[in-house]
Amino acid sequence: MRIDIVTIFPTFFDALDISLLGKAKSAGLLELGVHDLRDFAHDRHRSVDDTPYGGGAGMVMKPEPWGEALDALIPERSADRADGSGPLVIFPSPAGEVFTQASARAFAAESHLVFGCGRYEGIDQRVFDDAAERSRVKLVSMGDYVLNGGEVAVLAMIEAIGRLIPGVVGNPESLVEESHEDGLLEYPSYTKPAEWRGRPVPPVLLSGNHGAIAAWRREQQLERTRRVRPDLLG
Ligand code: 6GU
């Protein structure tokens, strides 16, 4: 998979050189391009923002640098390709649809993602409208809270997506037992020693009875989900 990111803070994405995703990059499973939006601003101060039409607090990101940056990353007329081979363009935004494990699965099936990280009060609306004429565009939110910009949201999305790329997580079985993959929260986990600070490991886990262990884990998942996230049970 190829991922391109447009940002005014490229060093945020140095974190992707660490751990599993860093290895995925070295192994060639993940190709990453980080692009500084200011490289597409041509005035003396390389400015990327301006005051909002209609008034109001804060600044809005100017359309021209965004237009040039996306022109460089979106092949011409990619939306018209019958095989849908053009990139999926994702703008992190609290005004977008909420990112879930299902979104991570869907995005992990793409061959090319382009992330556009907004800052300030957002990006001039015409940037989205213009990009949507040439490619598939999505606004995606991390939840109902406010971040200063899209960079941290994109790091989270890339971690969730990257670990689903075949070969990135060593043991694929560890992917299916995660929270949210089956719509429930994870069961609690234990390792040695069998007793720690007077707290024993639940005896069923030491029983060797695989049926009983599976049933106990399922019950723990249901109990946790009912208590903490009843919304997931519908
Ligand atoms: Cl994706 N971006 C920003 N700036 N704030 C957010 C968010 C995204 N998701 C939740 N809050």
XYZ file of C-alpha atoms and ligand atoms in Angstrom:
245
model
C 0.000 0.000 0.000
C 1.098 3.572 -0.689
C 0.149 6.389 1.711
C 0.776 10.090 1.016
C 0.276 12.727 3.709
C 0.050 16.497 3.226
C 0.767 18.490 6.401
C 2.438 21.644 7.697
C 4.105 19.495 10.411
C 5.949 16.677 8.586
C 7.923 15.670 11.705
C 4.717 14.395 13.376
C 5.054 11.418 11.051
C 8.583 10.508 12.169
C 6.679 8.300 14.635
C 5.817 5.973 11.740
C 9.472 4.860 11.613
C 9.004 3.094 14.970
C 7.763 -0.401 15.810
C 5.526 -2.507 13.550
C 4.858 0.194 10.970
C 8.537 1.095 10.805
C 9.277 -2.556 10.015
C 6.479 -2.614 7.441
C 8.130 0.369 5.722
C 11.560 -1.288 5.721
C 10.002 -4.499 4.375
C 8.340 -2.595 1.521
C 4.786 -3.446 2.667
C 4.055 0.231 3.279
C 5.337 3.078 1.095
C 5.012 6.448 2.814
C 5.304 9.949 1.347
C 5.130 12.946 3.709
C 4.697 16.297 1.929
C 5.062 19.779 3.441
C 2.085 21.918 2.384
C 4.347 25.000 2.553
C 6.353 23.639 -0.385
C 3.248 24.460 -2.468
C 2.948 28.062 -1.185
C 4.870 30.527 -3.330
C 4.638 33.876 -1.539
C 7.607 35.213 0.443
C 6.259 33.929 3.761
C 4.989 30.600 2.363
C 1.615 31.367 3.968
C -1.045 28.677 4.044
C -3.864 30.444 5.926
C -5.940 33.623 5.769
C -8.899 35.279 7.520
C -12.376 33.792 6.932
C -14.841 35.391 4.507
C -17.934 36.389 6.480
C -15.894 37.030 9.602
C -15.410 34.932 12.715
C -12.551 33.741 14.887
C -9.438 31.981 13.666
C -7.897 31.382 10.265
C -8.843 29.217 7.279
C -6.371 27.285 5.132
C -6.021 28.860 1.679
C -7.108 26.813 -1.352
C -4.102 27.415 -3.669
C -1.391 25.415 -1.823
C -3.870 22.565 -1.198
C -4.890 22.520 -4.858
C -1.283 22.250 -6.027
C -0.390 19.597 -3.445
C -3.367 17.420 -4.390
C -2.703 17.936 -8.124
C 0.755 16.461 -7.521
C -0.663 13.401 -5.718
C -3.904 12.627 -7.576
C -3.329 11.295 -11.094
C -5.473 13.120 -13.648
C -9.016 11.844 -14.124
C -8.521 9.035 -11.597
C -12.204 9.151 -10.573
C -13.125 8.076 -14.098
C -11.114 4.878 -14.007
C -13.403 1.889 -14.184
C -11.140 -0.120 -11.873
C -11.198 2.598 -9.192
C -7.407 2.575 -9.121
C -7.056 6.238 -8.165
C -6.286 7.125 -4.548
C -8.881 7.488 -1.800
C -8.409 11.021 -0.410
C -9.138 11.348 3.322
C -9.396 14.612 5.254
C -9.452 14.193 9.042
C -12.212 16.450 10.335
C -14.493 16.581 13.383
C -17.253 17.184 10.789
C -16.629 13.796 9.126
C -18.095 10.322 9.561
C -16.684 8.522 12.611
C -13.680 6.219 12.025
C -14.317 2.622 13.177
C -12.665 -0.789 12.824
C -14.886 -1.270 9.758
C -13.396 1.929 8.254
C -9.897 0.627 9.010
C -10.743 -2.650 7.193
C -12.175 -0.794 4.194
C -9.228 1.634 3.947
C -6.712 -1.244 4.345
C -8.134 -2.769 1.145
C -7.117 0.332 -0.876
C -3.811 0.460 -2.748
C -3.285 4.231 -2.367
C -4.469 6.604 0.365
C -3.880 10.367 0.456
C -4.374 12.128 3.808
C -4.785 15.917 3.948
C -4.147 17.325 7.424
C -5.993 20.568 8.130
C -5.059 23.018 10.872
C -6.677 26.230 12.181
C -10.443 26.484 11.633
C -10.322 24.180 8.616
C -9.657 24.207 4.889
C -11.456 26.346 2.267
C -14.492 24.240 1.215
C -13.583 24.541 -2.487
C -10.536 22.300 -1.908
C -12.865 19.363 -1.063
C -15.250 20.176 -3.914
C -12.394 20.406 -6.421
C -10.723 17.167 -5.249
C -14.082 15.331 -5.330
C -14.313 16.037 -9.061
C -11.118 14.065 -9.634
C -11.190 11.360 -6.953
C -13.087 9.740 -4.095
C -12.969 12.084 -1.076
C -13.951 11.341 2.541
C -14.047 13.457 5.702
C -13.294 11.236 8.686
C -13.560 12.049 12.417
C -11.906 10.321 15.387
C -14.853 11.009 17.695
C -16.720 13.754 19.462
C -13.874 15.874 20.783
C -11.645 18.609 19.343
C -8.023 18.237 18.201
C -5.882 21.166 17.050
C -5.310 19.574 13.680
C -5.523 16.378 11.679
C -1.991 15.043 12.271
C -2.675 13.022 15.440
C -5.894 11.677 13.893
C -3.992 10.538 10.796
C -1.329 8.820 12.931
C -4.092 6.879 14.706
C -5.798 5.957 11.425
C -2.537 4.829 9.809
C -1.752 2.629 12.809
C -5.215 1.036 12.685
C -5.042 0.581 8.892
C -1.365 -0.445 8.692
C -1.689 -3.367 11.085
C -4.390 -4.853 8.822
C -2.102 -4.938 5.762
C -1.202 -8.613 5.200
C 2.245 -9.378 6.615
C 2.467 -6.359 8.943
C 1.291 -8.218 12.077
C 3.334 -11.417 12.390
C 0.546 -13.662 13.675
C -2.693 -12.921 11.767
C -4.677 -14.780 14.463
C -3.877 -11.974 16.893
C -5.939 -9.651 14.645
C -9.240 -11.528 14.934
C -9.333 -11.675 18.748
C -9.104 -7.899 19.181
C -11.690 -5.586 20.661
C -14.182 -4.440 18.006
C -13.382 -7.120 15.424
C -16.404 -9.160 16.585
C -18.365 -6.119 17.773
C -17.524 -6.772 21.438
C -14.812 -5.526 23.804
C -11.876 -7.850 24.515
C -11.868 -10.344 27.411
C -9.310 -9.743 30.236
C -5.889 -11.374 29.813
C -3.542 -12.968 32.366
C 0.012 -14.371 32.346
C 2.342 -15.888 34.956
C 2.569 -15.906 37.933
C -0.675 -17.756 38.820
C -1.001 -15.568 41.935
C 0.255 -11.974 42.251
C -0.229 -9.669 45.284
C -2.832 -12.090 46.594
C -4.763 -12.027 43.335
C -5.216 -15.416 41.658
C -5.694 -15.935 37.935
C -9.312 -17.123 37.302
C -9.057 -20.915 37.831
C -10.853 -21.783 34.570
C -7.823 -20.440 32.631
C -5.604 -23.038 34.354
C -8.097 -25.897 33.792
C -6.916 -26.966 30.333
C -10.617 -27.202 29.347
C -10.661 -25.283 26.059
C -14.454 -25.289 25.763
C -14.870 -23.879 29.273
C -12.166 -21.264 28.600
C -13.851 -20.112 25.367
C -17.238 -19.895 27.135
C -15.746 -17.900 30.050
C -14.012 -15.472 27.684
C -17.239 -14.922 25.710
C -19.169 -14.236 28.930
C -16.463 -11.744 30.025
C -16.699 -9.972 26.648
C -20.476 -9.708 26.924
C -20.400 -8.544 30.557
C -17.756 -5.879 29.796
C -19.547 -4.656 26.704
C -22.920 -4.451 28.539
C -21.305 -2.501 31.395
C -18.958 -0.138 29.495
C -20.314 0.102 25.923
C -23.994 -0.948 25.828
C -24.281 1.082 22.588
C -22.265 -1.636 20.786
C -24.930 -4.266 21.546
C -27.638 -2.305 19.693
Cl -10.157 13.893 12.493
N -9.624 16.327 13.384
C -9.716 17.302 14.301
N -9.090 18.455 14.085
N -10.392 17.182 15.424
C -10.995 16.007 15.628
C -10.940 14.942 14.731
C -10.236 15.143 13.590
N -11.648 13.917 15.210
C -12.121 14.325 16.369
N -11.737 15.583 16.637
